[in-house]
Short mmCIF file of C-alpha atoms in Angstrom, two decimals:
data_model
loop_
_atom_site.label_atom_id
_atom_site.label_comp_id
_atom_site.label_asym_id
_atom_site.label_seq_id
_atom_site.Cartn_x
_atom_site.Cartn_y
_atom_site.Cartn_z
CA LEU A 11 -2.64 -57.15 96.40
CA ASP A 12 -4.67 -59.97 98.38
CA ASN A 13 -2.35 -59.56 101.09
CA GLN A 14 -2.54 -56.03 101.12
CA MET A 15 -6.31 -56.26 101.38
CA TYR A 16 -6.14 -58.98 104.24
CA ASN A 17 -3.87 -56.56 106.22
CA LEU A 18 -6.20 -53.58 105.77
CA GLU A 19 -9.26 -55.63 106.86
CA VAL A 20 -7.14 -56.80 110.12
CA GLN A 21 -6.47 -53.45 110.70
CA CYS A 22 -9.81 -52.17 110.55
CA MET A 23 -11.37 -54.90 112.94
CA ALA A 24 -8.47 -54.06 115.25
CA LEU A 25 -9.05 -50.41 115.11
CA GLU A 26 -12.94 -51.09 115.42
CA GLU A 27 -12.40 -53.45 118.46
CA ALA A 28 -10.49 -50.83 120.16
CA ILE A 29 -13.18 -48.35 119.83
CA MET A 30 -15.53 -50.57 121.34
CA ASN A 31 -13.21 -51.16 124.11
CA ALA A 32 -12.90 -47.38 124.60
CA LYS A 33 -16.74 -47.15 124.45
CA GLN A 34 -17.13 -49.92 127.09
CA LEU A 35 -14.54 -48.25 129.50
CA GLU A 36 -16.41 -45.12 129.24
CA ALA A 37 -19.92 -46.75 129.92
CA MET A 38 -18.40 -48.48 132.87
CA GLN A 39 -16.97 -45.13 134.45
CA ALA A 40 -20.19 -43.46 134.05
CA ALA A 41 -22.05 -46.38 135.73
CA SER A 42 -19.23 -46.31 138.44
CA LYS A 43 -20.13 -42.66 139.16
CA ALA A 44 -23.74 -43.26 138.90
CA MET A 45 -23.70 -46.19 141.55
CA LYS A 46 -21.48 -44.15 143.78
CA ASN A 47 -24.07 -41.40 143.45
CA ALA A 48 -26.99 -43.81 144.21
CA VAL A 49 -25.74 -45.38 147.08
CA LYS A 50 -24.04 -43.28 149.41
CA GLU A 51 -23.15 -44.26 153.11
CA GLU A 52 -26.08 -42.39 154.78
CA ASP A 53 -28.42 -44.81 152.51
CA LEU A 54 -26.13 -47.93 153.68
CA GLU A 55 -27.09 -46.95 157.36
CA ASN A 56 -30.96 -46.01 156.65
CA ALA A 57 -31.26 -49.78 155.25
CA GLU A 58 -29.16 -51.49 158.13
CA ASP A 59 -31.50 -49.38 160.33
CA ILE A 60 -34.74 -50.56 158.60
CA GLN A 61 -33.48 -54.08 158.42
CA GLU A 62 -33.00 -54.09 162.25
CA ALA A 63 -36.11 -52.47 162.96
CA ILE A 64 -37.78 -55.18 160.52
CA GLN A 65 -35.94 -58.10 162.22
CA GLU A 66 -37.16 -56.75 165.90
CA GLY A 67 -41.13 -56.77 164.49
CA MET A 68 -40.56 -60.26 163.14
CA ASP A 69 -38.57 -61.31 166.78
CA LEU A 70 -41.62 -59.50 168.55
CA GLY A 71 -44.19 -61.41 166.12
CA GLN A 72 -42.42 -64.88 166.90
CA GLU A 73 -42.78 -64.13 170.62
CA LEU A 74 -46.14 -63.32 170.23
CA ASN A 75 -46.78 -66.59 168.61
CA ASP A 76 -44.93 -68.66 170.83
CA LEU A 77 -47.08 -67.33 173.86
CA LEU A 78 -50.40 -67.71 171.92
CA ASN A 79 -49.20 -71.36 171.17
CA GLN A 80 -48.83 -72.18 175.22
CA PRO A 81 -52.15 -74.18 176.63
CA LEU A 82 -54.12 -72.22 178.85
CA VAL A 83 -54.68 -75.06 181.15
CA ASP A 84 -52.11 -78.05 181.76
CA CYS A 85 -53.82 -81.26 180.51
CA GLY A 86 -51.69 -83.56 182.47
CA ASP A 87 -49.75 -86.43 180.78
CA ASP A 88 -50.22 -87.50 177.69
CA ASP A 89 -50.33 -91.40 179.20
CA GLU A 90 -53.23 -90.44 181.55
CA LEU A 91 -54.94 -88.69 178.72
CA LEU A 92 -54.92 -91.68 176.75
CA ALA A 93 -55.95 -94.14 179.36
CA GLU A 94 -59.14 -91.58 179.96
CA LEU A 95 -59.75 -91.95 176.41
CA ASP A 96 -59.18 -95.81 176.42
CA ASP A 97 -62.19 -95.57 179.53
CA ILE A 98 -64.64 -93.58 177.61
CA MET A 99 -64.19 -95.85 174.33
CA ASP A 100 -64.74 -98.80 176.89
CA ASP A 101 -67.93 -96.94 178.12
CA GLY A 102 -69.26 -96.59 174.44
CA LEU A 103 -68.77 -100.32 173.72
CA LEU A 104 -71.51 -103.07 174.42
CA TYR A 105 -71.14 -106.44 175.68
CA ASN A 106 -72.41 -109.67 174.03
CA ASN A 107 -73.63 -112.72 175.80
CA ASN A 108 -70.11 -113.74 176.12
CA LYS A 109 -69.26 -110.79 177.75
CA GLN A 110 -66.86 -109.84 174.89
CA LYS A 111 -66.72 -106.09 173.53
CA VAL A 112 -68.74 -105.51 170.44
CA GLN A 113 -69.08 -101.80 168.36
CA PRO A 114 -72.72 -100.46 168.84
CA LYS A 115 -74.63 -100.49 165.35
CA ILE A 116 -75.57 -97.34 164.56
CA GLU A 117 -78.08 -97.27 161.54
CA MET A 118 -78.38 -94.30 159.46
CA LYS A 119 -80.56 -93.25 156.47
CA GLU A 120 -79.25 -94.21 153.05
CA ASP A 121 -77.94 -90.77 152.41
CA PRO A 122 -78.82 -87.89 154.63
CA PHE A 123 -77.70 -85.51 152.27
CA GLN A 124 -79.95 -87.08 149.42
CA GLU A 125 -83.01 -85.48 150.74
CA GLU A 126 -81.43 -82.36 150.83
CA GLU A 127 -80.32 -82.66 147.40
CA GLU A 128 -83.96 -83.79 145.74
CA GLU A 129 -85.53 -80.85 147.80
CA GLU A 130 -83.30 -78.17 146.07
CA GLU A 131 -83.97 -79.95 142.68
CA GLU A 132 -87.87 -79.41 143.71
CA GLU A 133 -87.32 -75.95 144.31
CA GLU A 134 -85.38 -75.24 141.21
CA GLU A 135 -87.85 -76.91 139.01
CA SER A 136 -90.93 -75.02 140.71
CA ASP A 137 -89.12 -71.72 139.96
#
C-alpha cells in the first residue's frame, strides 16, 4: 500500500510539472507574439534614424567644443613664455647689500577678514 501511495504521489508531481511546463510554453508564445507586434521593422528603422541624428548632433557639439578651445591669439613657444615669466619674477625681487636676490616683505594686517566678521557681529547685535 505504501508503494502504491508513493507511485501515485510521483505521478501527481509529474502531472503538475507537465501542466506547469505547458503553461510556461503558452506564456512564452504569447510573449513572443507580443514582442513581434511591439517591435516592427519600421520601429527599428526609426530607432536607427534617431540614433544617427543624435550621433550627428554629438559630433557637431564636439566640433564646436574643439573650435572654442583653440586659442584666439598665438602666444608663442612655451620656452619663451617661461623665460618672460622668469624676467618678470626677477623684476619683482629685491637685492640686498651683497647683491643677492631676496623676496620683498609684504606686511599685512593680522587677519583682513577679521574686521569684516567683527562688523557683521556688531550689526547683528544692534538689530
